[in-house]
XYZ file of C-alpha atoms in Angstrom:
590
model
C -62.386 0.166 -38.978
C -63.008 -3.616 -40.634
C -62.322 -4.279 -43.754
C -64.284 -6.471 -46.719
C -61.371 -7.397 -50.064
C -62.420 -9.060 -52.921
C -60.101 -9.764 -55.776
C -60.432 -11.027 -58.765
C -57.653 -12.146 -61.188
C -58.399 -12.350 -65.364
C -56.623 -13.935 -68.074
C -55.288 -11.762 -70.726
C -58.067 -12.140 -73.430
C -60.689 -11.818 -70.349
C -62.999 -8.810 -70.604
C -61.748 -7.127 -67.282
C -64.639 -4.407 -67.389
C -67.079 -7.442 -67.659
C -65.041 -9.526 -64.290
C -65.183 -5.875 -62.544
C -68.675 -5.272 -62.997
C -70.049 -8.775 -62.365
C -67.513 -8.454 -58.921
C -69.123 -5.504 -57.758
C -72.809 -6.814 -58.471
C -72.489 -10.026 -56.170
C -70.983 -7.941 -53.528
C -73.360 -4.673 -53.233
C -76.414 -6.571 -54.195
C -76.512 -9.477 -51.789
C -80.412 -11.004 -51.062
C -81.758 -13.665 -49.692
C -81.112 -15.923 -52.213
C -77.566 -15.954 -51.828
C -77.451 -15.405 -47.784
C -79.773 -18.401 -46.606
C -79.614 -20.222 -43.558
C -77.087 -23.317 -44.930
C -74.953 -20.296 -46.429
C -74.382 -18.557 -43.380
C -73.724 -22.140 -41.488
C -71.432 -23.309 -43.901
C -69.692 -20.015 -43.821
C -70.101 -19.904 -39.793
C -68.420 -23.634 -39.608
C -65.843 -22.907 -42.154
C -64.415 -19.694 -39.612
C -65.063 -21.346 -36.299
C -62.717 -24.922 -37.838
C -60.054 -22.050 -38.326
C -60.518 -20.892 -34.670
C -60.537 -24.365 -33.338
C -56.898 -24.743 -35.629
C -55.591 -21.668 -33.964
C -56.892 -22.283 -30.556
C -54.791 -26.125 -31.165
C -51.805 -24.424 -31.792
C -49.623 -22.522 -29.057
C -48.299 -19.892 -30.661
C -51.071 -18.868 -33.046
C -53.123 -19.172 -29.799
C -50.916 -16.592 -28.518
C -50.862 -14.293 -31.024
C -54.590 -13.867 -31.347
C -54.878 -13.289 -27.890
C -52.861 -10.695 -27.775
C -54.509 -9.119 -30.747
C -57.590 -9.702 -29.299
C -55.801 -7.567 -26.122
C -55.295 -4.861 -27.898
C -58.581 -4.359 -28.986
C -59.272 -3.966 -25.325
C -59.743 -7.361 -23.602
C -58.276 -10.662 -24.884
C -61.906 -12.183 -23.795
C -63.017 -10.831 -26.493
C -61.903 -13.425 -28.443
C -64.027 -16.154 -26.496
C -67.188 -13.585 -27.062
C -66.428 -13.413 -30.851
C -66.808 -17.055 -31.240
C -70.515 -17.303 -29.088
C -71.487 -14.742 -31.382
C -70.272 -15.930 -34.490
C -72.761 -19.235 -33.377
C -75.567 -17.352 -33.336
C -75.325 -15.471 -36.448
C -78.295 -15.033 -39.078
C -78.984 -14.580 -42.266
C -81.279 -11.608 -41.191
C -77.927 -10.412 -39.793
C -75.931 -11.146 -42.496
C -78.368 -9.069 -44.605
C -78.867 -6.052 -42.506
C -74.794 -5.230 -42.231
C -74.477 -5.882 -46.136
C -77.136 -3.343 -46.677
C -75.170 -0.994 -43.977
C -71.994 -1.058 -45.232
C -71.580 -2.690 -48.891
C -72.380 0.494 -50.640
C -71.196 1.611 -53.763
C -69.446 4.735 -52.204
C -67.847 2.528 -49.825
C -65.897 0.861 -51.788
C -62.489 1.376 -53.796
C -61.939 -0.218 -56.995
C -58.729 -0.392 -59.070
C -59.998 2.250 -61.564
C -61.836 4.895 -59.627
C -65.322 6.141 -60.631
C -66.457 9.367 -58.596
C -70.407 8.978 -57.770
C -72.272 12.369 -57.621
C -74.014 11.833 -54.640
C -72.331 9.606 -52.396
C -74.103 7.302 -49.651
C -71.256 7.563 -46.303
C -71.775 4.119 -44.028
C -71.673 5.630 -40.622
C -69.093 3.824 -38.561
C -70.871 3.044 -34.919
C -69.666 4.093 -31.406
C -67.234 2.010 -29.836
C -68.841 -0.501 -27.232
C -69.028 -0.665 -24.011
C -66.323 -3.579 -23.095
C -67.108 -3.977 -19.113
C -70.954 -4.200 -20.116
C -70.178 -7.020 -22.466
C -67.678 -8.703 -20.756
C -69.755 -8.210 -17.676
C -70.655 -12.019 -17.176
C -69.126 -13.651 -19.545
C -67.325 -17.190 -18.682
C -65.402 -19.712 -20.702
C -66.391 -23.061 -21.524
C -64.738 -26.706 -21.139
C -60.888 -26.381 -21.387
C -59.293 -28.084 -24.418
C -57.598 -31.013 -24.456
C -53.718 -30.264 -23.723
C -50.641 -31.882 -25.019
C -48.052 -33.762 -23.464
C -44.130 -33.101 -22.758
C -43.047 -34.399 -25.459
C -39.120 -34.842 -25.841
C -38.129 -34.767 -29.805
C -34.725 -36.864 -29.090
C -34.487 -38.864 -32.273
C -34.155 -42.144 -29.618
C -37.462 -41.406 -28.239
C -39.326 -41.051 -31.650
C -37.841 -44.381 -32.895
C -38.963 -45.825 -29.134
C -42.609 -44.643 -29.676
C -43.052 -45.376 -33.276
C -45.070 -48.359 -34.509
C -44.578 -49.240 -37.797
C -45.696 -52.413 -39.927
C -47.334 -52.704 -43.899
C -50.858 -52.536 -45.093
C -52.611 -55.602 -45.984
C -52.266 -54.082 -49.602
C -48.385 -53.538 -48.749
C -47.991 -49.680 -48.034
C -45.929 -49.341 -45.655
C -46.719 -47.040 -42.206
C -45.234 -45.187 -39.408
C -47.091 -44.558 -36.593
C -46.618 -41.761 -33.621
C -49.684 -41.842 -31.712
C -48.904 -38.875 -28.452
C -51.397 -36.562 -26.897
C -51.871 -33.588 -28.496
C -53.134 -30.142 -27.524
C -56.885 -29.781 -28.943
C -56.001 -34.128 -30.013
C -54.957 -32.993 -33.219
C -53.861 -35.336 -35.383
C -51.731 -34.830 -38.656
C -51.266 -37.675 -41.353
C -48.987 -37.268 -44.291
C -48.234 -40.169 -47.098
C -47.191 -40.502 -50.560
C -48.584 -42.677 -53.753
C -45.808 -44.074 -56.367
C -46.817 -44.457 -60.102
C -45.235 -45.101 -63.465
C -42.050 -44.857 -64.983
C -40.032 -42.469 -67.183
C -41.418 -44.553 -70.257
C -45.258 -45.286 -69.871
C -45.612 -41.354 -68.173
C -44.407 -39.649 -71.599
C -47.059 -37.452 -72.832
C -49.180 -37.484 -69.616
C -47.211 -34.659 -67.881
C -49.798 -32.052 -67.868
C -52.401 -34.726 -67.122
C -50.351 -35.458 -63.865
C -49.836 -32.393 -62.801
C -53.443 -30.839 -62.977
C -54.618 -34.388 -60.909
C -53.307 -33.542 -57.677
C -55.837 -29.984 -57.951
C -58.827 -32.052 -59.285
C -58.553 -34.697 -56.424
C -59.983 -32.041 -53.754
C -62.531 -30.763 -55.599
C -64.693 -33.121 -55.060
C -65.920 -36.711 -55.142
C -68.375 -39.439 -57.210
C -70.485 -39.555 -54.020
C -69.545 -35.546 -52.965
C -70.016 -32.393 -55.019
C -67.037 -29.915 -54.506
C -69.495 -28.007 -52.582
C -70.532 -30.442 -50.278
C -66.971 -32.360 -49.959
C -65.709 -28.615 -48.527
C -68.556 -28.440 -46.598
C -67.661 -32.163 -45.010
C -64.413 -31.144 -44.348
C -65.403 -28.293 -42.602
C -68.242 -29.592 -40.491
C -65.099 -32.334 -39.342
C -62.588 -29.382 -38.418
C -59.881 -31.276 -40.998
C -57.951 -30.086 -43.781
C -57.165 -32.129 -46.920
C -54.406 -31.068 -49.353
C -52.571 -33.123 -52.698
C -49.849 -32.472 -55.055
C -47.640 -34.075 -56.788
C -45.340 -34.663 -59.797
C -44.667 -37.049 -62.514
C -44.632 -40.330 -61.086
C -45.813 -39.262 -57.120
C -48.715 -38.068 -55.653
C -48.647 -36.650 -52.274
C -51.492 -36.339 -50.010
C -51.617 -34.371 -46.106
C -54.329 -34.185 -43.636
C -55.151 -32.614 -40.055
C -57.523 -33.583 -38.713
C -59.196 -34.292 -34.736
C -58.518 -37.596 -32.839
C -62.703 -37.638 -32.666
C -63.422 -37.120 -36.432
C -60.503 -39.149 -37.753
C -62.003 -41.987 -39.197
C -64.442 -40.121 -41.038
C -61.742 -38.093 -42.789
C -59.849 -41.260 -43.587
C -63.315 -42.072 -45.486
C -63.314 -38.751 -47.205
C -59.796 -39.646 -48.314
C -60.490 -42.904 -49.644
C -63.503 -41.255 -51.665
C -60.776 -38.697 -52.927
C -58.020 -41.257 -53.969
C -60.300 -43.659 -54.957
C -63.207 -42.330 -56.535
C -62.709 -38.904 -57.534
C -65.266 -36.576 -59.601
C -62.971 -35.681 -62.179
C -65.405 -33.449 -64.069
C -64.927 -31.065 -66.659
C -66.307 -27.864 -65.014
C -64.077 -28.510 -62.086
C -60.943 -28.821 -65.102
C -61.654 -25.571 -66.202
C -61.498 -23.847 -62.989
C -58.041 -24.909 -62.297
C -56.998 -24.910 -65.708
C -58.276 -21.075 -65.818
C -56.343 -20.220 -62.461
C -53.193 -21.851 -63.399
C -52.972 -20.430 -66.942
C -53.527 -17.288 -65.345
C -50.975 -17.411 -62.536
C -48.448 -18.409 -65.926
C -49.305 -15.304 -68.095
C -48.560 -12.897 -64.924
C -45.468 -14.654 -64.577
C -44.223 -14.346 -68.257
C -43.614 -10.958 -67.062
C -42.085 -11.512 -63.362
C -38.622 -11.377 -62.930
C -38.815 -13.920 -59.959
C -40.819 -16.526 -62.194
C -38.770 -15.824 -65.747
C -36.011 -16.540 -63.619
C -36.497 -19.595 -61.534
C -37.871 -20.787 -64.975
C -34.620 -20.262 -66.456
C -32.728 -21.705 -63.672
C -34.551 -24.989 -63.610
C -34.451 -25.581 -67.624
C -30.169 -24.711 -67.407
C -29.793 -27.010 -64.567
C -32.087 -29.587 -65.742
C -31.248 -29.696 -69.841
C -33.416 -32.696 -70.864
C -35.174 -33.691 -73.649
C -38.799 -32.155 -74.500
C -40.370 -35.678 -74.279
C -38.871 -36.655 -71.242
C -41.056 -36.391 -68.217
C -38.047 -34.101 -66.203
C -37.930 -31.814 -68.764
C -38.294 -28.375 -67.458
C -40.475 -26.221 -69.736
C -40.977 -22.501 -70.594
C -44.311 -20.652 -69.174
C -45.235 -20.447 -73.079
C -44.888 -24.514 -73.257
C -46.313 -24.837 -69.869
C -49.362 -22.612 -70.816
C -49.772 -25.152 -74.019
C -49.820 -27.945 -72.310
C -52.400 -26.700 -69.839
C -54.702 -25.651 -72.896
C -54.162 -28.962 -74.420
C -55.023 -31.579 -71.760
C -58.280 -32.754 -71.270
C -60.066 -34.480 -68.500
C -60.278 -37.494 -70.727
C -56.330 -38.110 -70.227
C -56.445 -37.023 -66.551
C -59.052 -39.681 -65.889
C -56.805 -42.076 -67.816
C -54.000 -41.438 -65.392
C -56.008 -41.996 -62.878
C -57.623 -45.040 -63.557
C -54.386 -46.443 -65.594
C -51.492 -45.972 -62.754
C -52.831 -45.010 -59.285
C -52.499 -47.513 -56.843
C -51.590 -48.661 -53.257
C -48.699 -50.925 -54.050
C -45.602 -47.873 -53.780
C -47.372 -46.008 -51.122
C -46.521 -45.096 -47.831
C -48.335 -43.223 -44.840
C -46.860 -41.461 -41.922
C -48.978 -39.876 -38.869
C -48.449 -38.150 -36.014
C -50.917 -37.261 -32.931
C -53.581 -38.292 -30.457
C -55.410 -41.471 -32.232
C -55.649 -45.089 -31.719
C -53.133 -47.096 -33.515
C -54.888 -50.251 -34.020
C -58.219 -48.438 -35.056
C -56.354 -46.196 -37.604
C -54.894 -49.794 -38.828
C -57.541 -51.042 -39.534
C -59.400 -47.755 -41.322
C -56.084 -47.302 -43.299
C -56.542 -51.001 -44.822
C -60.178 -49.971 -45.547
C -58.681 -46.668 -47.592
C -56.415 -48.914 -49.679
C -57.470 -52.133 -50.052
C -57.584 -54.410 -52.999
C -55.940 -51.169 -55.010
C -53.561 -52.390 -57.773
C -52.524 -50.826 -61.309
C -51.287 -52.944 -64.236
C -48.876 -50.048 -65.376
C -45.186 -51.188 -64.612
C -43.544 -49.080 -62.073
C -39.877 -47.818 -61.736
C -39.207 -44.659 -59.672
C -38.202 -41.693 -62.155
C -34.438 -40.838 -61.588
C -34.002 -37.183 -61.137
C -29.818 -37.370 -60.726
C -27.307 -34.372 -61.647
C -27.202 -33.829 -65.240
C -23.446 -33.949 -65.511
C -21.535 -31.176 -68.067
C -23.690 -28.386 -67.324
C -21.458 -25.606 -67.389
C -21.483 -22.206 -65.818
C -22.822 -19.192 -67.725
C -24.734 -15.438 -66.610
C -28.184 -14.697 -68.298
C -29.515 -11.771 -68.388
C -33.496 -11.417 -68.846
C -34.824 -8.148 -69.129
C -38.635 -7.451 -67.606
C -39.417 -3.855 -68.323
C -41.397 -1.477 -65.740
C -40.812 -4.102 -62.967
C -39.378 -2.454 -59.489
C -37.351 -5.355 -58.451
C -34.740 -7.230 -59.692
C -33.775 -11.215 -59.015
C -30.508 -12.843 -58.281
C -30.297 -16.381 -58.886
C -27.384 -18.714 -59.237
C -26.597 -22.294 -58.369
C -24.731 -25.698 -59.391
C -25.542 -29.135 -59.228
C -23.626 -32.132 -58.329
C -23.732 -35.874 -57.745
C -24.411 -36.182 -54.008
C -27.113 -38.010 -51.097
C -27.528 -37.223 -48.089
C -25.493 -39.850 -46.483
C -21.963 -38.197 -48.422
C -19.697 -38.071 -45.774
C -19.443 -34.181 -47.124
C -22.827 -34.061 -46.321
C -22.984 -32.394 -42.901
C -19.864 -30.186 -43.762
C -21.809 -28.738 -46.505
C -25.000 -28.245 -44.170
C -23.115 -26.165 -41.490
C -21.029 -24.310 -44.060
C -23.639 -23.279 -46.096
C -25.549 -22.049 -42.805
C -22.322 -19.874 -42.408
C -22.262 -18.767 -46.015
C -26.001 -17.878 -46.220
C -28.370 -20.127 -44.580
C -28.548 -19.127 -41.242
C -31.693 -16.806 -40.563
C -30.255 -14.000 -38.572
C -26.746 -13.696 -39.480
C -24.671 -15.113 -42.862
C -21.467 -13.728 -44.484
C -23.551 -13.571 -47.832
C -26.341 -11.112 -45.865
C -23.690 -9.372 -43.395
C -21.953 -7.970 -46.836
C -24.565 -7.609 -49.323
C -27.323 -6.416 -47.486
C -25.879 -4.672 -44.304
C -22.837 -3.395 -45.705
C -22.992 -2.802 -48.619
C -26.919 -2.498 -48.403
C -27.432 -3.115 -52.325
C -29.667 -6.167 -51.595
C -33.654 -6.388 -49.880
C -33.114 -9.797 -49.394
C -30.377 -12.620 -49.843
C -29.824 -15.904 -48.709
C -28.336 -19.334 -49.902
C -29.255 -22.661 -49.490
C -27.632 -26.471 -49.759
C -29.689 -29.916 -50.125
C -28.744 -33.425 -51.191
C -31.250 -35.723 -52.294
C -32.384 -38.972 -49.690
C -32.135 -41.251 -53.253
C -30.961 -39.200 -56.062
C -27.240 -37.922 -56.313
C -28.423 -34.916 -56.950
C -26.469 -31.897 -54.246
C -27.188 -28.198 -55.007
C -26.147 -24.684 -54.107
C -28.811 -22.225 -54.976
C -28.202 -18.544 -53.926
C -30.947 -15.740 -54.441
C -31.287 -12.076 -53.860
C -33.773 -9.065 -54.544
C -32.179 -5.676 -55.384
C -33.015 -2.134 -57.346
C -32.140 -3.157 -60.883
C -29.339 -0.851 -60.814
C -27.469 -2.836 -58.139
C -27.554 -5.971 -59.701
C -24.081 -5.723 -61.252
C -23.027 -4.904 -57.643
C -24.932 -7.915 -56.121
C -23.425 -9.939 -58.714
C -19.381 -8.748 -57.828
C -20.751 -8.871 -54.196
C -21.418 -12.479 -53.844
C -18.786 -13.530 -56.090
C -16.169 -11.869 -54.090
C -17.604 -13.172 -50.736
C -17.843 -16.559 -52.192
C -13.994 -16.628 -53.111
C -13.436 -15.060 -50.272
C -14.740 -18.051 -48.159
C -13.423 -20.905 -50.202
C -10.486 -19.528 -49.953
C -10.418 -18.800 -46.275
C -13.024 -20.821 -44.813
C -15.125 -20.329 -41.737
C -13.785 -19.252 -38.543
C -13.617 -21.305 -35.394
C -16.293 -19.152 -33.488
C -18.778 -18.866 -36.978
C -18.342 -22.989 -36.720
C -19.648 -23.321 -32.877
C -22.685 -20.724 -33.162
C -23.717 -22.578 -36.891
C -23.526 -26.042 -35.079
C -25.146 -24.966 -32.295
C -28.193 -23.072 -34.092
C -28.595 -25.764 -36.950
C -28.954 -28.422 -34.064
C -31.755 -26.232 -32.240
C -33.567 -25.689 -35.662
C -33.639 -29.569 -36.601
C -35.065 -30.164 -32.952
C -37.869 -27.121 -33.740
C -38.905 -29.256 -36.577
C -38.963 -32.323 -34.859
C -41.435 -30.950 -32.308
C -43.647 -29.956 -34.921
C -46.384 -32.595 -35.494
C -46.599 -31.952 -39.397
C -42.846 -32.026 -39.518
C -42.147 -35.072 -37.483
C -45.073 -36.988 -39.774
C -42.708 -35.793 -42.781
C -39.799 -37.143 -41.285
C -40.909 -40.216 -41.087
C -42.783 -40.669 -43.873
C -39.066 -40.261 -45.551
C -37.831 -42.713 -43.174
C -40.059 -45.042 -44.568
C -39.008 -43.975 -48.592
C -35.313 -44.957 -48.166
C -36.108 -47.652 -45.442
C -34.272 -45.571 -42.537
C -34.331 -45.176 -38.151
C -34.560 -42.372 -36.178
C -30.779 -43.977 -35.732
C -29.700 -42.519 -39.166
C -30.881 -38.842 -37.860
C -29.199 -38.985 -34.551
C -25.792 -39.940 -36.386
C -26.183 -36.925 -38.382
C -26.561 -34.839 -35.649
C -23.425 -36.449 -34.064
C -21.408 -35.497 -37.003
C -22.742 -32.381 -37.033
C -21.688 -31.308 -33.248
C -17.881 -33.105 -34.148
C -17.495 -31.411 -36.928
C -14.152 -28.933 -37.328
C -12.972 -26.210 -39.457
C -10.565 -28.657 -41.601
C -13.809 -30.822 -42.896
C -15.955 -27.740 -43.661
C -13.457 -26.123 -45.494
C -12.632 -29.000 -47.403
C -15.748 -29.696 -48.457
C -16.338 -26.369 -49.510
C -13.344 -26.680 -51.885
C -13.836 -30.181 -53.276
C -18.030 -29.071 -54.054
C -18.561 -25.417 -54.889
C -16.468 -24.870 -57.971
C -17.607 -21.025 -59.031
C -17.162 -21.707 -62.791
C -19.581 -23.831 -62.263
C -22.825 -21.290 -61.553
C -25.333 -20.574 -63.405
C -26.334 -17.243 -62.732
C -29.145 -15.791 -63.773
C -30.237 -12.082 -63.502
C -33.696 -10.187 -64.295
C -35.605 -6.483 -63.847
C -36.085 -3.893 -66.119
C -31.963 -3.005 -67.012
C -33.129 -0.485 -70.128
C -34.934 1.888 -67.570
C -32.579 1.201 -64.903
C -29.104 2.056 -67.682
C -31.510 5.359 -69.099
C -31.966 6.228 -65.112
C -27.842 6.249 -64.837
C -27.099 8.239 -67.634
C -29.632 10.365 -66.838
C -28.243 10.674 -63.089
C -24.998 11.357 -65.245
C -25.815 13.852 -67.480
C -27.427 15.802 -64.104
C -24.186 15.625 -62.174
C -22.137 16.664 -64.869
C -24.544 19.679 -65.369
């Protein structure tokens, strides 16, 4: 059987009868005003871009196929796309009729009809008579061996500046379906001249995609998709980040998309309140979350600043405030006021032409300038935060969360670094096996998931441990003891000689994965570019890493993670889970 879902998510004061029954009316009463012929071929390009995007990549390639497989004949997945081609709106029309009926369907609150209308399923085809003659077309374009040895990367990348000085890195390699991903970052304002823009930042990166002065949203979607690329931003205070994927062949017209994006956005108020509607709404579901009450928690303890300051971390009520408050006014203030091409810099990676993308990049962000002064925002340990356990309760919620970490001044070029990396992989980073989920969650089994994690900033000394788990809200206690004793346990004793060889050994392997992955590698060296580095500086650190011994990890350990330090921070529904105890307790007692 297929299946159609629709969802549809409604702020608190939304009238949820209202959402439900306008839902159900565009779904079961589809006509031809709504299926016409550029309907069906937007919606027809939109799913055959994602086929081409799967069909570039190996292993997604893979796994449809053997879905397809399954089904009975992994050709079928070559005879789905001629079909898809030739699709209708009479089609489209005829199988809405068939099978969106009203008794068809299950809504969230169920409403029994009295005389239901079954959609009869049809007979399963005849593969051999459809597969009969079927042949394949022209075989993509493949990829080449490509080595990810940090020497080779730095051998084959071209880098130079922009006529308007952003800097670039270059990686032009053949690419299976010539796929070619571009990453880059814009730098703006300072801790001073961003104060009270904050919201106005943050909702720009959402409004940049939705639409241009010269493109409706509509039709800029549609552009993308008729191009087979992809166009993403976000950002925070002070940086705006931009990715795209895009084909070798329709490159330079997505660079001109771009360019309309950056430079000339729509900015207009209907598109506001969309996003402004979606993000208040993801904030009210999360006022009740455990997992969003506490990672809100956990940033505003570790991050204590002042309201007005443009780190400051605030609570989903403040955050929902601000996002009420701002107005496309301001946004279009930022936007005109501080973007600009002077602190940017643009990373790609794929099958292109160097000197062509050169030359469309200058186009992009020429004569781009911003009188606003600029000074990158510092976002350094707060020193004197001190260690405490908060406990938020979130009644009739399932799960609880488990999350606890400490900050410390620290890059990544500390000589403690690397030592930290591999131990923390020991501790709880590794994806398999970690001393964190070997106790908690196999043992001890109180935990659904648990892991820990380590990063130092590139410019920033800024180094944090962050550790998180999911349990029954009755564990958490248990979780809590758990890690703290395996923590001790492993500053005190360290990690053992054959832990040490299998971390090093499966870190290395999982920093050469990324570097073979074309969106990764473009992010690589787009940071390369930030703090002005090689591929040299990368290839050093994975020196260190193989040399490294017990003495160095354990050391580090000692000197970085003080416990007293954590801020750990609990939440789930503890009231139902203490009255579920005693109630277990007054039943074994009886």
């Amino acid at each position: 059987p297929g299946m159609l879902l629709a969802l549809a998510e409604v702020a608190e004061d939304g009238d949820v009868e209202k959402a439900k029954a306008v839902l159900l009316e565009t779904i079961e009463n589809l006509d031809e005003s709504a299926i016409d012929e550029a309907a069906v071929k937007r919606a027809v390009t939109k799913i055959l871009k994602q086929r081409e995007r799967q069909f570039a990549n190996s292993e997604s390639f893979a796994l449809n196929l053997s879905e397809w497989r399954a089904y009975g004949d992994w050709r079928l997945y070559f005879l789905q796309r001629d079909r898809l081609e030739k699709v209708t709106p009479e089609d489209v029309l005829r199988v809405a009729k068939n099978y969106l009926v009203a008794s068809n369907r299950t809504v969230g609150i169920f409403q029994p009809t009295e005389e239901p209308v079954r959609a009869e399923v049809p007979n399963r085809p005849n593969l051999e008579l459809a597969l009969a003659n079927y042949k394949g077309r022209d075989r993509i374009a493949e990829g080449e061996a490509f080595e990810p040895k940090p020497e080779i990367i730095e051998r084959r990348t071209v880098k130079g500046k922009l006529d308007s000085g952003p800097s670039y890195a270059l990686l032009p390699k053949k690419t299976r379906g010539e796929v070619v991903n571009l990453t880059g970052e814009l730098n703006y304002g300072s801790l001073e001249n961003l104060k009270g823009k904050v919201a106005a930042t943050e909702l720009l990166p959402s409004l940049l995609s939705r639409g241009t002065q010269q493109l409706p949203f509509q039709e800029f979607k549609d552009r993308l998709d008729e191009l087979s690329a992809t166009m993403n931003f976000s950002g925070t205070p002070g940086t705006l980040n931009f990715n795209i994927q895009s084909k070798k062949k329709h490159l330079g017209e997505t660079l001109e998309l771009l360019k309309q994006a950056l430079r000339t956005p729509l900015l207009a108020e209907d598109q506001l309140e969309i996003v402004r509607r979606q993000q208040i709404t993801q904030m009210e579901s999360m006022q009740s979350d455990p997992q969003g009450l506490s990672i809100t928690e956990f940033s505003r303890r570790l991050a204590p600043y002042a309201a007005d300051d443009v780190r400051y971390s605030p609570t989903i009520a403040e955050n929902i405030k601000r996002l009420e408050a701002v107005t496309i006014a301001e946004i279009k203030a930022v936007h005109s006021d501080f973007l600009n091409s002077e602190h940017a810099a643009i990373a790609i990676v794929g099958d292109f032409d160097a000197d062509s993308v050169v030359t469309e990049l200058n186009e992009v962000f020429a004569d781009w300038k911003s009188n606003m002064d600029y000074k990158r925002i510092d976002k350094s340990a707060v020193p004197g935060v001190k260690g405490e356990r908060i406990v938020i309760n979130t009644p009739d919620k399932q799960n609880a969360v488990y999350i606890a970490g400490t900050t410390f001044p620290m890059r990544d070029t500390d000589i403690d670094y690397e030592p930290l990396l591999v131990g923390n992989y020991v501790l709880g980073g590794g994806p398999l096996a970690s001393r964190l989920a070997d106790r908690v969650r196999k043992q001890d089994g109180l935990s659904y998931t648990i892991m820990s994690q380590f990063q130092a900033d590139d410019q920033d000394d800024r180094g944090m441990f962050l550790m998180f788990a999911i349990s029954n809200p009755q564990n958490t206690d248990k979780v809590v003891d758990a890690i703290d004793e395996e923590i001790t346990r492993f500053i005190e004793s360290g990690v053992t000689g054959e832990e040490l060889d299998k971390a090093k050994e499966s870190f290395l392997k999982t920093r050469q994965g990324r570097r073979a992955e074309d969106r990764g590698l473009a992010q690589l060296l787009l940071d390369n570019l930030r703090n002005d580095r090689t591929m040299v500086y990368h290839q050093e650190s994975d020196e260190r890493i193989a040399s490294l011994d017990k003495q160095q990890v354990d050391d580090a350990f000692k000197q970085h993670f003080k416990r007293d330090n954590l801020v750990i921070i609990t939440a789930g529904d503890f009231e139902q889970s203490a009255a579920d105890a005693e109630s277990d307790q007054d039943s074994g007692e009886k």
